[in-house]
Each structure stands twice: as C-alpha cells, then as structure tokens.
Amino acid sequence: MTTKPIFIIGGTGRVGRQVLEQLLSNGNEVKALVRSKESEVLKDFLNNPKLTVIEEKDLLSLSTEDFSKLIQDVETIICTLGHTSVSAKPKTLVVDTTKLIHKSVEHLKPSVPVKLLMLGTSGILNPADDRKMGFGENFLISSVKYLVAPVQDSQECVDYIANTITKDNQYLQWTIVRPVNFVEKYEDGITEYKTFEKTIHPFYNNGVVKIKNIADFFVNLVKNNELFDTWKGKMPVIVDSDQALYKN
C-alpha cells in the first residue's frame, strides 16, 4: 500500500464517492479536491483523520504552479470528474483538467512517476486499440460527439492523453478505466468483474458494471503495482462477470 496521500478529483460523484470510501476503508491517506466542503456526500467522511478536503470552486482557474503545490506530495492522482448534465459548463472540463494535471506533474519533475487513473466510459474510443469502425458507425459516433458535449469532452481527453503522454513518460504514467453502463447496486457489495482491452461497441451491446466494482478496480490499481503495470498506457473496459456478451 502506498504511504503517500492519494489525490482524488471528483470524489463526490457517483463513482468518485465509492472510490473515496474504499480508499479510506483500506487506511489510505486521501486528499480530495472538491467544489464545496458542504457537499452531503462528504458528511460521512469529514471526521476521518486520513482525509484532507481541499475546497476549490473553480478548478480550472488554478495555475500550473498553484495546482503543483496541491499534488507535490502524492504519487497517485485519481480523476473521476464528469458532467452533471449534457449542457453543463465548462464543456471541456475533463480535457482541460487533464491538461492541468499533465502540465503540473511535468512542472514538478517527480523522481518517481505519478500514476494518473482516469475515469472514462466504454463510449469513448481508444485510438490505438479499438476495432475499426465502418462508415455508418463513424458517422454515428461523430454525430454523437458533436451533439453531446460530455462525450466530445471525454473523447478529446482520451485523444490528448494517448497522443501527448507517451507510455515511457518519465513523470506521468496513466490508465483510463472505461466502464460499460453503470449500475447503482450497493446491497450485495463488490462482486466478480472482468477487464478487457477493447470494447465491443461504444454505444450498444456493452452490458453493465456495478459502481462498487468500478471503484474496487481503481483501488486495486492504486495498491497493486503489478496490476497497474499490466494496464499502464492502456484503456481497460470493465464489465461485471455475469454479462454474457463479454464471456470468454
């Protein structure tokens, strides 16, 4: 288990909250950057001595130098940011946050590479590994990206990481976790799930995955260096094991 704090952005969202809860349950020290300390989600955790909450209403207003100060003592950054609605602003929240993280880590020049664990979806394409689409599929995907700002933002984030942060980057190493359709089932806890390098299709026939399972995979990427090395520079798709479409 890492002895340095884990930095999480988006810790009050559906997935981020579960990641935060599991990290604290495992005894990890966590620094959570949130828009408001008054968030209902945080009330269960505020008395935990392992948690440091940093309030920043406008993350993207921070300079590289300012953000660097917040992450100078961490070895892992988890970003589970998402859009609250299709029309929510800023429309480039995810990709701009990713650029800020990248520039800040490069500014720090850490002696040990920082792990960056990003939350995506199976609806975004890995430009390197996903199967080639036909004309009709490409037209559909392009139309959705044009009409739905969060999808375009997520895809631009993936493209930025894949094209800018090389797998042998000496300061920043990344994994983008791509869950299929989220299911909010909490009563039966963490169950079996599988990871795959490629998605079946970005918009249909993808199955489901429980949010607790997504969070568990994030936590395992933090604490298990061998697992992280397996998925370093990759974009694993995660799905519950009982989904027939993904069975081997």
Short mmCIF file of C-alpha atoms in Angstrom, two decimals:
data_model
loop_
_atom_site.label_atom_id
_atom_site.label_comp_id
_atom_site.label_asym_id
_atom_site.label_seq_id
_atom_site.Cartn_x
_atom_site.Cartn_y
_atom_site.Cartn_z
CA MET A 1 0.00 0.00 0.00
CA THR A 2 1.28 3.42 -0.91
CA THR A 3 2.35 5.53 2.08
CA LYS A 4 1.87 8.84 0.31
CA PRO A 5 -1.51 10.59 0.01
CA ILE A 6 -3.76 9.73 -2.91
CA PHE A 7 -5.18 12.78 -4.67
CA ILE A 8 -8.74 12.46 -5.95
CA ILE A 9 -10.64 14.88 -8.15
CA GLY A 10 -14.36 14.23 -8.43
CA GLY A 11 -14.69 12.41 -5.13
CA THR A 12 -18.30 13.49 -4.61
CA GLY A 13 -19.61 11.95 -7.84
CA ARG A 14 -21.25 8.54 -8.19
CA VAL A 15 -18.03 6.66 -8.85
CA GLY A 16 -15.72 9.04 -7.00
CA ARG A 17 -17.64 8.66 -3.75
CA GLN A 18 -17.24 4.89 -3.85
CA VAL A 19 -13.53 5.21 -4.64
CA LEU A 20 -13.11 7.63 -1.74
CA GLU A 21 -14.97 5.34 0.65
CA GLN A 22 -12.96 2.26 -0.32
CA LEU A 23 -9.62 4.07 -0.11
CA LEU A 24 -10.39 5.35 3.38
CA SER A 25 -11.66 1.92 4.45
CA ASN A 26 -8.31 0.49 3.37
CA GLY A 27 -6.48 3.02 5.54
CA ASN A 28 -5.14 5.16 2.70
CA GLU A 29 -4.43 8.82 3.26
CA VAL A 30 -6.52 10.81 0.79
CA LYS A 31 -6.55 14.42 -0.40
CA ALA A 32 -9.89 15.23 -2.03
CA LEU A 33 -10.32 18.30 -4.20
CA VAL A 34 -14.00 19.33 -4.18
CA ARG A 35 -16.13 22.29 -5.19
CA SER A 36 -17.67 22.57 -1.72
CA LYS A 37 -16.89 21.12 1.69
CA GLU A 38 -20.62 21.33 2.40
CA SER A 39 -21.40 18.51 -0.02
CA GLU A 40 -23.75 15.92 1.51
CA VAL A 41 -21.52 13.19 0.16
CA LEU A 42 -18.62 14.27 2.36
CA LYS A 43 -20.50 14.29 5.67
CA ASP A 44 -19.80 10.61 6.32
CA PHE A 45 -16.06 11.12 5.87
CA LEU A 46 -15.18 14.53 7.31
CA ASN A 47 -14.20 13.14 10.72
CA ASN A 48 -11.81 10.62 9.18
CA PRO A 49 -8.25 11.67 10.12
CA LYS A 50 -6.95 10.14 6.88
CA LEU A 51 -8.94 12.61 4.75
CA THR A 52 -7.85 16.11 3.79
CA VAL A 53 -10.52 18.09 1.93
CA ILE A 54 -9.40 20.92 -0.36
CA GLU A 55 -12.16 23.27 -1.48
CA GLU A 56 -11.80 24.87 -4.89
CA LYS A 57 -14.91 26.20 -6.59
CA ASP A 58 -13.17 26.73 -9.94
CA LEU A 59 -10.51 24.10 -10.53
CA LEU A 60 -9.62 25.42 -13.96
CA SER A 61 -8.80 28.84 -12.55
CA LEU A 62 -5.74 27.36 -10.84
CA SER A 63 -2.37 27.99 -12.43
CA THR A 64 0.12 25.22 -13.06
CA GLU A 65 2.14 26.47 -10.10
CA ASP A 66 -0.88 26.54 -7.78
CA PHE A 67 -2.02 23.05 -8.71
CA SER A 68 1.54 21.73 -8.45
CA LYS A 69 1.59 22.76 -4.79
CA LEU A 70 -1.52 20.65 -4.15
CA ILE A 71 -0.04 17.48 -5.65
CA GLN A 72 3.63 17.82 -4.74
CA ASP A 73 3.45 15.09 -2.07
CA VAL A 74 1.38 12.49 -3.97
CA GLU A 75 2.25 9.54 -6.18
CA THR A 76 -1.26 8.78 -7.42
CA ILE A 77 -3.92 11.07 -8.89
CA ILE A 78 -7.42 9.73 -9.48
CA CYS A 79 -9.77 11.77 -11.66
CA THR A 80 -13.42 10.71 -11.75
CA LEU A 81 -14.77 14.03 -12.98
CA GLY A 82 -17.88 14.06 -15.10
CA HIS A 83 -20.55 16.45 -16.31
CA THR A 84 -23.68 16.94 -14.22
CA SER A 85 -25.77 17.36 -17.37
CA VAL A 86 -25.44 17.46 -21.15
CA SER A 87 -25.42 21.27 -21.12
CA ALA A 88 -23.25 21.75 -18.01
CA LYS A 89 -20.31 24.11 -18.32
CA PRO A 90 -17.41 24.18 -18.78
CA LYS A 91 -17.91 21.84 -21.70
CA THR A 92 -14.21 20.98 -21.78
CA LEU A 93 -13.94 20.28 -18.04
CA VAL A 94 -12.36 16.83 -18.32
CA VAL A 95 -9.81 17.51 -21.04
CA ASP A 96 -8.79 20.86 -19.51
CA THR A 97 -8.36 19.24 -16.09
CA THR A 98 -6.24 16.54 -17.69
CA LYS A 99 -4.03 19.15 -19.31
CA LEU A 100 -3.65 20.91 -15.96
CA ILE A 101 -2.63 17.66 -14.27
CA HIS A 102 -0.14 16.85 -17.02
CA LYS A 103 1.49 20.30 -17.02
CA SER A 104 1.65 20.38 -13.22
CA VAL A 105 3.32 16.98 -12.95
CA GLU A 106 5.81 17.94 -15.65
CA HIS A 107 6.47 21.13 -13.71
CA LEU A 108 7.27 19.13 -10.56
CA LYS A 109 9.53 16.61 -12.35
CA PRO A 110 8.99 13.91 -9.70
CA SER A 111 11.73 11.34 -9.12
CA VAL A 112 9.08 8.59 -9.16
CA PRO A 113 6.45 8.71 -11.94
CA VAL A 114 2.99 9.76 -10.79
CA LYS A 115 0.13 7.37 -11.52
CA LEU A 116 -2.84 9.01 -13.24
CA LEU A 117 -6.05 6.95 -13.09
CA MET A 118 -8.82 8.46 -15.20
CA LEU A 119 -12.48 7.53 -15.38
CA GLY A 120 -13.85 7.23 -18.90
CA THR A 121 -16.65 5.13 -20.39
CA SER A 122 -16.87 2.38 -22.97
CA GLY A 123 -18.48 5.02 -25.20
CA ILE A 124 -15.09 6.59 -25.85
CA LEU A 125 -12.71 5.04 -28.32
CA ASN A 126 -9.09 4.10 -27.80
CA PRO A 127 -7.47 5.44 -30.96
CA ALA A 128 -4.75 2.79 -30.77
CA ASP A 129 -6.50 -0.48 -29.94
CA ASP A 130 -10.26 -0.44 -30.54
CA ARG A 131 -11.61 -2.12 -33.64
CA LYS A 132 -12.01 -0.10 -36.82
CA MET A 133 -15.49 1.24 -37.48
CA GLY A 134 -17.40 1.29 -40.74
CA PHE A 135 -18.64 4.48 -42.39
CA GLY A 136 -22.06 4.30 -40.74
CA GLU A 137 -20.62 3.71 -37.29
CA ASN A 138 -18.09 6.51 -37.70
CA PHE A 139 -20.87 8.86 -38.80
CA LEU A 140 -22.95 7.92 -35.74
CA ILE A 141 -20.02 8.39 -33.37
CA SER A 142 -19.08 11.74 -34.91
CA SER A 143 -22.69 12.93 -34.67
CA VAL A 144 -22.97 11.96 -31.00
CA LYS A 145 -19.69 13.71 -30.17
CA TYR A 146 -20.86 16.84 -31.98
CA LEU A 147 -24.29 16.90 -30.33
CA VAL A 148 -23.38 15.68 -26.83
CA ALA A 149 -20.69 17.86 -25.27
CA PRO A 150 -19.71 15.44 -22.44
CA VAL A 151 -18.97 12.70 -24.98
CA GLN A 152 -16.82 15.05 -27.05
CA ASP A 153 -15.02 16.22 -23.90
CA SER A 154 -14.26 12.66 -22.81
CA GLN A 155 -13.04 11.67 -26.27
CA GLU A 156 -10.82 14.75 -26.51
CA CYS A 157 -9.38 13.83 -23.11
CA VAL A 158 -8.56 10.33 -24.32
CA ASP A 159 -7.04 11.65 -27.54
CA TYR A 160 -4.93 14.16 -25.62
CA ILE A 161 -3.57 11.51 -23.26
CA ALA A 162 -2.93 8.96 -26.00
CA ASN A 163 -1.19 11.46 -28.27
CA THR A 164 0.66 13.59 -25.72
CA ILE A 165 1.63 11.44 -22.73
CA THR A 166 3.74 8.61 -24.09
CA LYS A 167 3.86 5.24 -22.34
CA ASP A 168 7.50 5.80 -21.43
CA ASN A 169 6.92 9.29 -19.96
CA GLN A 170 9.31 9.62 -17.02
CA TYR A 171 6.99 11.77 -14.92
CA LEU A 172 3.43 10.59 -15.56
CA GLN A 173 2.02 7.11 -16.20
CA TRP A 174 -1.65 6.63 -16.93
CA THR A 175 -4.57 4.25 -17.18
CA ILE A 176 -8.04 5.20 -18.40
CA VAL A 177 -10.75 2.95 -16.95
CA ARG A 178 -13.70 2.51 -19.31
CA PRO A 179 -16.74 1.06 -17.54
CA VAL A 180 -19.74 -0.13 -19.51
CA ASN A 181 -23.20 1.02 -18.33
CA PHE A 182 -23.13 1.91 -14.62
CA VAL A 183 -25.48 0.11 -12.22
CA GLU A 184 -26.08 1.53 -8.74
CA LYS A 185 -26.43 -1.73 -6.80
CA TYR A 186 -24.79 -1.45 -3.40
CA GLU A 187 -26.53 -4.03 -1.25
CA ASP A 188 -24.52 -7.05 -2.40
CA GLY A 189 -21.14 -5.29 -2.22
CA ILE A 190 -18.23 -5.98 -4.55
CA THR A 191 -18.76 -8.90 -6.93
CA GLU A 192 -16.71 -10.51 -9.70
CA TYR A 193 -15.90 -8.43 -12.74
CA LYS A 194 -13.65 -8.69 -15.79
CA THR A 195 -11.43 -6.32 -17.72
CA PHE A 196 -10.83 -6.29 -21.47
CA GLU A 197 -8.56 -4.29 -23.74
CA LYS A 198 -11.26 -3.48 -26.29
CA THR A 199 -14.92 -2.56 -26.24
CA ILE A 200 -17.50 -4.49 -28.28
CA HIS A 201 -19.10 -1.27 -29.49
CA PRO A 202 -19.11 2.23 -27.99
CA PHE A 203 -22.90 2.64 -27.81
CA TYR A 204 -24.69 -0.71 -27.60
CA ASN A 205 -24.35 -4.36 -26.55
CA ASN A 206 -21.98 -3.45 -23.75
CA GLY A 207 -23.60 -4.98 -20.67
CA VAL A 208 -23.40 -3.43 -17.19
CA VAL A 209 -20.99 -3.00 -14.28
CA LYS A 210 -21.70 -2.07 -10.67
CA ILE A 211 -20.25 1.18 -9.41
CA LYS A 212 -18.74 -0.61 -6.41
CA ASN A 213 -16.86 -2.86 -8.82
CA ILE A 214 -15.53 0.13 -10.77
CA ALA A 215 -14.28 1.63 -7.51
CA ASP A 216 -12.68 -1.66 -6.49
CA PHE A 217 -10.73 -1.75 -9.75
CA PHE A 218 -9.47 1.79 -9.15
CA VAL A 219 -8.35 0.88 -5.63
CA ASN A 220 -6.58 -2.23 -6.89
CA LEU A 221 -4.75 -0.15 -9.50
CA VAL A 222 -3.53 2.04 -6.63
CA LYS A 223 -2.29 -0.71 -4.34
CA ASN A 224 -1.20 -3.38 -6.83
CA ASN A 225 1.78 -2.23 -8.90
CA GLU A 226 1.75 -5.41 -10.96
CA LEU A 227 -1.86 -4.79 -11.96
CA PHE A 228 -1.09 -1.17 -12.79
CA ASP A 229 1.88 -2.23 -14.93
CA THR A 230 -0.47 -4.55 -16.83
CA TRP A 231 -2.76 -1.65 -17.72
CA LYS A 232 -0.24 1.19 -17.88
CA GLY A 233 -0.77 3.23 -21.02
CA LYS A 234 -3.97 1.30 -21.78
CA MET A 235 -7.72 1.82 -21.54
CA PRO A 236 -9.29 -1.26 -19.94
CA VAL A 237 -13.01 -1.89 -20.35
CA ILE A 238 -14.59 -3.16 -17.13
CA VAL A 239 -17.79 -5.24 -17.01
CA ASP A 240 -19.49 -7.49 -14.47
CA SER A 241 -18.56 -11.15 -14.92
CA ASP A 242 -22.16 -12.31 -15.42
CA GLN A 243 -22.53 -10.34 -18.66
CA ALA A 244 -22.79 -12.95 -21.41
CA LEU A 245 -21.59 -10.64 -24.20
CA TYR A 246 -18.15 -10.40 -22.65
CA LYS A 247 -17.69 -14.01 -21.58
CA ASN A 248 -14.61 -15.71 -22.98
#
